[in-house]
XYZ file of C-alpha atoms in Angstrom:
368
model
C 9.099 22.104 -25.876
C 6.032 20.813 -27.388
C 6.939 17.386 -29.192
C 4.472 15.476 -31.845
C 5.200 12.082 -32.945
C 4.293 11.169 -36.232
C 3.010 7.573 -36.970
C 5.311 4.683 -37.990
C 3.018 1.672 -36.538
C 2.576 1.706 -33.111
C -0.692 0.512 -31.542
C -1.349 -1.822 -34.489
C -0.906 -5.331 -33.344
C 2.810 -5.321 -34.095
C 4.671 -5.734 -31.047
C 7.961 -4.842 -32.417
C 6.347 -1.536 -32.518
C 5.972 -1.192 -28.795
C 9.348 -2.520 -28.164
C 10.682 0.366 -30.573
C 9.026 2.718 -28.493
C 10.018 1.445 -25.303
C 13.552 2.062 -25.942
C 13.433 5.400 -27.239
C 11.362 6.633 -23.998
C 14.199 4.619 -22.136
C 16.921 7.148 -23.860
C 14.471 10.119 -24.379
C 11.245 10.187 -21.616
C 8.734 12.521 -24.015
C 7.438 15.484 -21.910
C 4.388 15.180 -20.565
C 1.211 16.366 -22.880
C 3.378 15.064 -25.645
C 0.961 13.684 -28.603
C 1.943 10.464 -30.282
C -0.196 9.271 -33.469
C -1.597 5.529 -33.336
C -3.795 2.986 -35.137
C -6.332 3.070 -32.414
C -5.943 5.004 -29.413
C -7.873 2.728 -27.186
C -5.489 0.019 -27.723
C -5.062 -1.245 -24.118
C -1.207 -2.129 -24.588
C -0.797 1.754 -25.133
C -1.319 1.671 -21.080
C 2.126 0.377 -20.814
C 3.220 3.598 -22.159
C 3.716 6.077 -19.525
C 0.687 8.624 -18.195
C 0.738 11.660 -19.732
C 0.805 10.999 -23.070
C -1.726 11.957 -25.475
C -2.723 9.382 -28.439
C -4.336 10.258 -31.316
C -5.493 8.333 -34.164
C -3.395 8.456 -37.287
C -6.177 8.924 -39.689
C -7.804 11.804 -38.373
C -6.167 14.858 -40.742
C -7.451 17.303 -39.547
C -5.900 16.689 -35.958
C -2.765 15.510 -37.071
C -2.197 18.800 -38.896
C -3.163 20.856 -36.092
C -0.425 19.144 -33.762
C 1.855 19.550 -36.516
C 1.427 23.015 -36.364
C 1.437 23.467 -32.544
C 4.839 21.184 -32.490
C 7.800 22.738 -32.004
C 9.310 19.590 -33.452
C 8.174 15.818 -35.166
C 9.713 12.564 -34.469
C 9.101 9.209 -36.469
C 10.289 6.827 -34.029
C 11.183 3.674 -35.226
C 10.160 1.357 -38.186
C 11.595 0.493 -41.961
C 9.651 3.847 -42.988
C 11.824 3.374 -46.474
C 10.903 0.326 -48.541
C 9.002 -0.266 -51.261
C 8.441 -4.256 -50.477
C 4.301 -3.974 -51.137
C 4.299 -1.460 -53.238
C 3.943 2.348 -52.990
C 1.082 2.791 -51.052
C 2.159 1.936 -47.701
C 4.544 3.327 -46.010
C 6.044 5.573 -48.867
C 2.380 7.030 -49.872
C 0.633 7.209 -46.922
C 3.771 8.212 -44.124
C 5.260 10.542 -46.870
C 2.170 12.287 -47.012
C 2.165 13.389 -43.319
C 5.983 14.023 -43.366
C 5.251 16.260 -46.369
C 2.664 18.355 -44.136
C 5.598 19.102 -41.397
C 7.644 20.013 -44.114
C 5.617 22.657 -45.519
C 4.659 24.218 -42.289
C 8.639 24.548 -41.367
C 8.282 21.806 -38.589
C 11.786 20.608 -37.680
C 11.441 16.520 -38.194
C 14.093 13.909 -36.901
C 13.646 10.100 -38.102
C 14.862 8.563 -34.957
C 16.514 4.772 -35.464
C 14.861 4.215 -38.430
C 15.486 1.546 -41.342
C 15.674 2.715 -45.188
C 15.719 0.092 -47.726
C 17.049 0.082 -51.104
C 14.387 1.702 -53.233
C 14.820 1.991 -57.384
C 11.352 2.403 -59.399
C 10.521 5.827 -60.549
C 7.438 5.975 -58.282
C 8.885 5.064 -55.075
C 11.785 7.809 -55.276
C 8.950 10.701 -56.616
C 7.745 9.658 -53.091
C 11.073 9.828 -50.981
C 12.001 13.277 -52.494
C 8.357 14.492 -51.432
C 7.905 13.397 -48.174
C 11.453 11.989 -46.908
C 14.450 14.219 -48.274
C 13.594 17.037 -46.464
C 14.391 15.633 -42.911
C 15.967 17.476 -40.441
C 18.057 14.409 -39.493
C 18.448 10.600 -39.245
C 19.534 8.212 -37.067
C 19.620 4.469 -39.109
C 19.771 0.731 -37.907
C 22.787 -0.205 -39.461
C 24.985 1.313 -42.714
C 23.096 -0.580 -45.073
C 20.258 1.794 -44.125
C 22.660 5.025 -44.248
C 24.218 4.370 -47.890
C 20.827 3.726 -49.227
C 19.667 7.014 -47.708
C 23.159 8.972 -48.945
C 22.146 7.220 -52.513
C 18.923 9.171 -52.581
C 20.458 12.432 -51.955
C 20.419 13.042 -48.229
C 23.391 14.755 -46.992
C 26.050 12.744 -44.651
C 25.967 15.555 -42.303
C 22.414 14.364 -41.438
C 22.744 10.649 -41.418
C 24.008 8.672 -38.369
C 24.689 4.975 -37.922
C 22.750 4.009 -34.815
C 20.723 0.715 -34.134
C 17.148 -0.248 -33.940
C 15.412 1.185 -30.861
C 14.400 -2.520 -29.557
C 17.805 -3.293 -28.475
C 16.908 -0.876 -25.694
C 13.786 -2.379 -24.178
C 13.199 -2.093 -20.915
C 14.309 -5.804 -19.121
C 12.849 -5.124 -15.961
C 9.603 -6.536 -16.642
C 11.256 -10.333 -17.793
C 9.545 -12.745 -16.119
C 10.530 -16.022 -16.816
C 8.313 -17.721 -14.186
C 5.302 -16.277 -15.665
C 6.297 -17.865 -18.796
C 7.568 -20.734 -17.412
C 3.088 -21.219 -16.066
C 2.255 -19.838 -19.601
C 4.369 -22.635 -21.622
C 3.335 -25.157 -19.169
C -0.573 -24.504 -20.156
C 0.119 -24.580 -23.540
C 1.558 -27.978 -24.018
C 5.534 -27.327 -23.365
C 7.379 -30.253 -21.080
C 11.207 -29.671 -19.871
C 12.889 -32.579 -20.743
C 13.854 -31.625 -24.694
C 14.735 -28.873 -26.946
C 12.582 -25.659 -27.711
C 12.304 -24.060 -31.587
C 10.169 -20.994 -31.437
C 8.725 -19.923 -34.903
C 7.370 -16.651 -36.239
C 5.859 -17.577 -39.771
C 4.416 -14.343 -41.720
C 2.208 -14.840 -45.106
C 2.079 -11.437 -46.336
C 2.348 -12.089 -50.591
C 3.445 -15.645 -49.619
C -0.123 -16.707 -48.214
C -0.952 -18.818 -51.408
C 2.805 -20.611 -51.567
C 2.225 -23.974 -50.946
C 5.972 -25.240 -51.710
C 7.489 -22.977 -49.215
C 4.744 -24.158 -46.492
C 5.323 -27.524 -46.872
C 9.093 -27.104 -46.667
C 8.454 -25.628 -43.415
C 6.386 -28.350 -42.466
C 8.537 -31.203 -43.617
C 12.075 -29.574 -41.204
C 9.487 -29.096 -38.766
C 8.403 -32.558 -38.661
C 12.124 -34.364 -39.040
C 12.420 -32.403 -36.318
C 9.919 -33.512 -33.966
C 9.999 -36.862 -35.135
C 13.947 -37.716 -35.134
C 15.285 -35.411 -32.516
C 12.186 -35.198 -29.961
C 12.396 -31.478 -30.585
C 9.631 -29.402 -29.188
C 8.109 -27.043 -32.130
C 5.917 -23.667 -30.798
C 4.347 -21.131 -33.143
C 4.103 -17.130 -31.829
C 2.703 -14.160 -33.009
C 4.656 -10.923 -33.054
C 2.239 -9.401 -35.268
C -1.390 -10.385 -33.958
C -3.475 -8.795 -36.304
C -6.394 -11.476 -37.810
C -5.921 -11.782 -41.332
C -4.944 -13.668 -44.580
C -1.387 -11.438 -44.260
C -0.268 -12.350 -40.897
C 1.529 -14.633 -38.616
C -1.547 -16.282 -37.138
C -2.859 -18.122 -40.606
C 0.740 -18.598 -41.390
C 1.675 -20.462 -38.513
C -1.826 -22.407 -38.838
C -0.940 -23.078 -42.516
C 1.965 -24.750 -42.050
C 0.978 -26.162 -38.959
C -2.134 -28.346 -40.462
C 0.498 -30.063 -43.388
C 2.723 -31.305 -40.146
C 2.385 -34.955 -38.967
C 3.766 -33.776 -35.530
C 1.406 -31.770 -33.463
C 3.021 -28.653 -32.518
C 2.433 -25.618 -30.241
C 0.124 -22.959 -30.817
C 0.611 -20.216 -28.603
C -2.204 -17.964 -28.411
C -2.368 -14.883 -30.758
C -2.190 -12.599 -27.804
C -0.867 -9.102 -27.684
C 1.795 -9.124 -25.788
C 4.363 -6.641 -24.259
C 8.362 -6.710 -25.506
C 8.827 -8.066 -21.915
C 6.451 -10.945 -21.919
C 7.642 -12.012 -25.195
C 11.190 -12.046 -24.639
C 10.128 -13.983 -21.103
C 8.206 -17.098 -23.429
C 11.526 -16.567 -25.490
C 14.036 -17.539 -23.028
C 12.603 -20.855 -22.903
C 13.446 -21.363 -26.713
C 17.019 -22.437 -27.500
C 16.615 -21.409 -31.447
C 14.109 -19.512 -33.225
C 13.009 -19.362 -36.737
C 12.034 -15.782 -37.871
C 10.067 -13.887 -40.613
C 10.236 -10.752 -38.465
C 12.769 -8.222 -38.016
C 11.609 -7.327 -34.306
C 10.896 -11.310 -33.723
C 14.933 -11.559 -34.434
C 15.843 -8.983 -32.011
C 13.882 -9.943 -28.661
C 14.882 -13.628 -29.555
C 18.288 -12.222 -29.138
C 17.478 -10.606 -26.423
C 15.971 -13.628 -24.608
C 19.188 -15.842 -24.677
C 17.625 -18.062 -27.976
C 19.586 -18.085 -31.308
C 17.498 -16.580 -34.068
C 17.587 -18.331 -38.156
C 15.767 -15.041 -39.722
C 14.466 -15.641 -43.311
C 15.208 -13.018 -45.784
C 11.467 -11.652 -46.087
C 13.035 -8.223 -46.886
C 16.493 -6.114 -47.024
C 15.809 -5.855 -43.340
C 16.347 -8.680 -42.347
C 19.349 -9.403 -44.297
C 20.539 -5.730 -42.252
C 20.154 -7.453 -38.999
C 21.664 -11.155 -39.750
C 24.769 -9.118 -41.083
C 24.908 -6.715 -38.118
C 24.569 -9.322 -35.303
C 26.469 -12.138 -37.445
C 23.235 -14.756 -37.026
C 22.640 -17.437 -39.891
C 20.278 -16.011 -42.299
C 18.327 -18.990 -43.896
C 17.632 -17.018 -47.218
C 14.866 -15.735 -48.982
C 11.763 -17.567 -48.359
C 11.376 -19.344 -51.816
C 14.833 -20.632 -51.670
C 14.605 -22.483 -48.044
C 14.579 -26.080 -48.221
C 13.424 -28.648 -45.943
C 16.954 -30.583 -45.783
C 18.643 -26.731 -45.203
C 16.268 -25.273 -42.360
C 16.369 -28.369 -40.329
C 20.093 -28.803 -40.875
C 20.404 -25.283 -39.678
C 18.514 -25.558 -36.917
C 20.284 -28.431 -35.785
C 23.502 -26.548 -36.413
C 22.294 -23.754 -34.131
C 21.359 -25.978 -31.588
C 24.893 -27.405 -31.134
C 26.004 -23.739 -29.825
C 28.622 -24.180 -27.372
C 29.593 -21.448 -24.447
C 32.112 -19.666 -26.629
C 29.036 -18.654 -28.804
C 26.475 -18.228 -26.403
C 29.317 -15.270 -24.497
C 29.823 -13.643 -28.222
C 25.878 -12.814 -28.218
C 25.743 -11.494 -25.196
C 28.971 -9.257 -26.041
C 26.633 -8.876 -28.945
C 23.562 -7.572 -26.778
C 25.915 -4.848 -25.186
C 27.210 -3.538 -28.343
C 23.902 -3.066 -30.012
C 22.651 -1.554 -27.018
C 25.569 0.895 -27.143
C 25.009 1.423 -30.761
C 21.669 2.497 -30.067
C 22.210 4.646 -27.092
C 23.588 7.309 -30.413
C 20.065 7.921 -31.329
C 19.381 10.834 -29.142
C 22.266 12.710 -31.080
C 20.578 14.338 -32.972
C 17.804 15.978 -30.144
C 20.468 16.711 -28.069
């Protein structure tokens, strides 16, 4: 069987991405010679990938249409590829495009534990019905994602309730001494508490209130509980938009002096490694959530998106809200909240852990 995958963001700085991808080779190893589409194919974290794939960059038409048409089938692996949170162009545009070319050349294409948000403007569902109703099949993240999809039109018999493919990443490769070094080099000490924060900017670059809320928890933190802060990039792309100038942002209005871990790209494994030493996190991500889960730590996600709200409800964390309605005197009385865990809670996430994992194991169903 000759098996394309279609791009949904892997290779592009996101690590979430990689983790995705990780646990769908975990459930389904691709056969060798299969082609996968990527935002630059000389990424070097694409050598954690197994040999014998073939990665080709997203962009090029031409090619992309060629291994369409030499596929006996397409999978999008991974990724909200539903959502119409900055606008039309990306992903609804400029995935729905390619999914549209499978389509009309009768390729059979699965969406494979994907997320759909809530769409409504007349644009954004123009764009579903041309690129994303004719699926094959679809396995979701959560219900949310399936009654969203069965409110466009897609018929039940081709929606299943799975989970995101990062609840499968490989664990193997944990290595908490390495990250015990790594902290150590950066600043951490052993004797207090750990809060690991993913900021993201995104439309929110220019929202000084919501930085200096941040900023201010942050601080009372430090200051009255001797609480260790560290920023991390799980999207390490340079940029106005992303977590590197957020976490810098917010950083230079603290009084404290914080951690700055290094904007690295990192695998799933060595993140969820620096993550075990955190006791709580605070995240803007959706995949920043899940390998903080993963790792042991207690993840506050703020509601940047349906998403997230998806994955607070489906693993019972607190969600700290949308971003503009987080206050100083909430996050760092959540925080502290989540710190007090006792041993009843800390068993309940790993029971947790296990029944995501199970949940996801469903989204092969569909290729078998």
């Amino acid at each position: 069987m000759k098996v394309h995958v279609a791009f949904s963001g892997l290779g592009a700085g996101n690590i979430g991405d990689e983790a995705m991808m990780q646990g769908f080779l975990s459930l389904y190893p691709l056969p060798e010679g299969s082609t996968i589409e990527v935002w630059d194919p000389d990424e070097p974290v694409l050598k954690q990938l197994p040999v014998g794939l073939r990665f080709v960059d997203y962009r090029d038409e031409a090619t992309c249409n060629k291994l369409y048409r030499g596929a006996d089938v397409v999978f999008i692996v991974g990724a909200t590829i539903v959502n119409e949170m900055e606008g039309l162009e990306w992903p609804l545009r400029i995935l729905g495009n390619k999914y549209k070319s499978c389509h009309t050349m009768a390729v059979p294409c699965h969406a494979v534990g994907v997320g759909a948000d809530h769409i409504k403007s007349h644009g954004a569902i123009e764009l579903f019905n041309r690129g994303f109703l004719p699926m094959t099949s679809w396995t979701l993240r959560s219900a949310r994602s399936r009654d969203n999809l069965v409110g466009l039109g897609v018929a039940h018999e081709r929606v299943l309730v799975a989970a995101d493919l990062a609840w499968l990443t490989p664990l193997e490769g944990v290595d908490r001494a390495w990250a015990q070094r790594y902290w150590q080099q950066i600043g951490w000490r052993q004797d207090s508490p750990l809060v690991g924060v993913n900021m993201v900017n995104e439309r929110w670059h220019n929202n000084a209130w919501i930085k200096a809320q941040f900023a201010q928890a942050l601080d009372d933190l430090a200051q009255t509980d001797a609480i260790q802060i560290a920023f991390l990039c799980n999207e390490v792309r340079e940029g106005l938009s992303y977590d590197k100038e957020a976490a810098l942002s917010v950083a230079s209005l603290m009084k404290s002096r914080p951690i700055m871990a290094p904007n690295t790209y990192l695998t799933p494994q060595q993140m969820i490694s620096l993550l075990s030493f955190c006791d709580v996190t605070i995240s803007w991500r959706y995949h920043f959530t899940v390998l903080s889960f993963l790792a042991g730590a207690y993840p506050l996600s703020v509601i940047r998106g349906e998403k997230l709200q998806e994955l607070a409800d489906d693993i019972g964390t607190i969600s700290l809200g949308i971003p503009e309605s987080i206050t100083s005197w909430a996050l760092a009385g959540n925080i502290r909240k989540a710190l007090c865990r006792n041993e009843d809670a800390r068993t309940k996430q790993v029971a947790i852990i296990d029944l995501m994992r199970q949940r996801s194991k469903l989204n092969d169903s569909f290729i078998k």
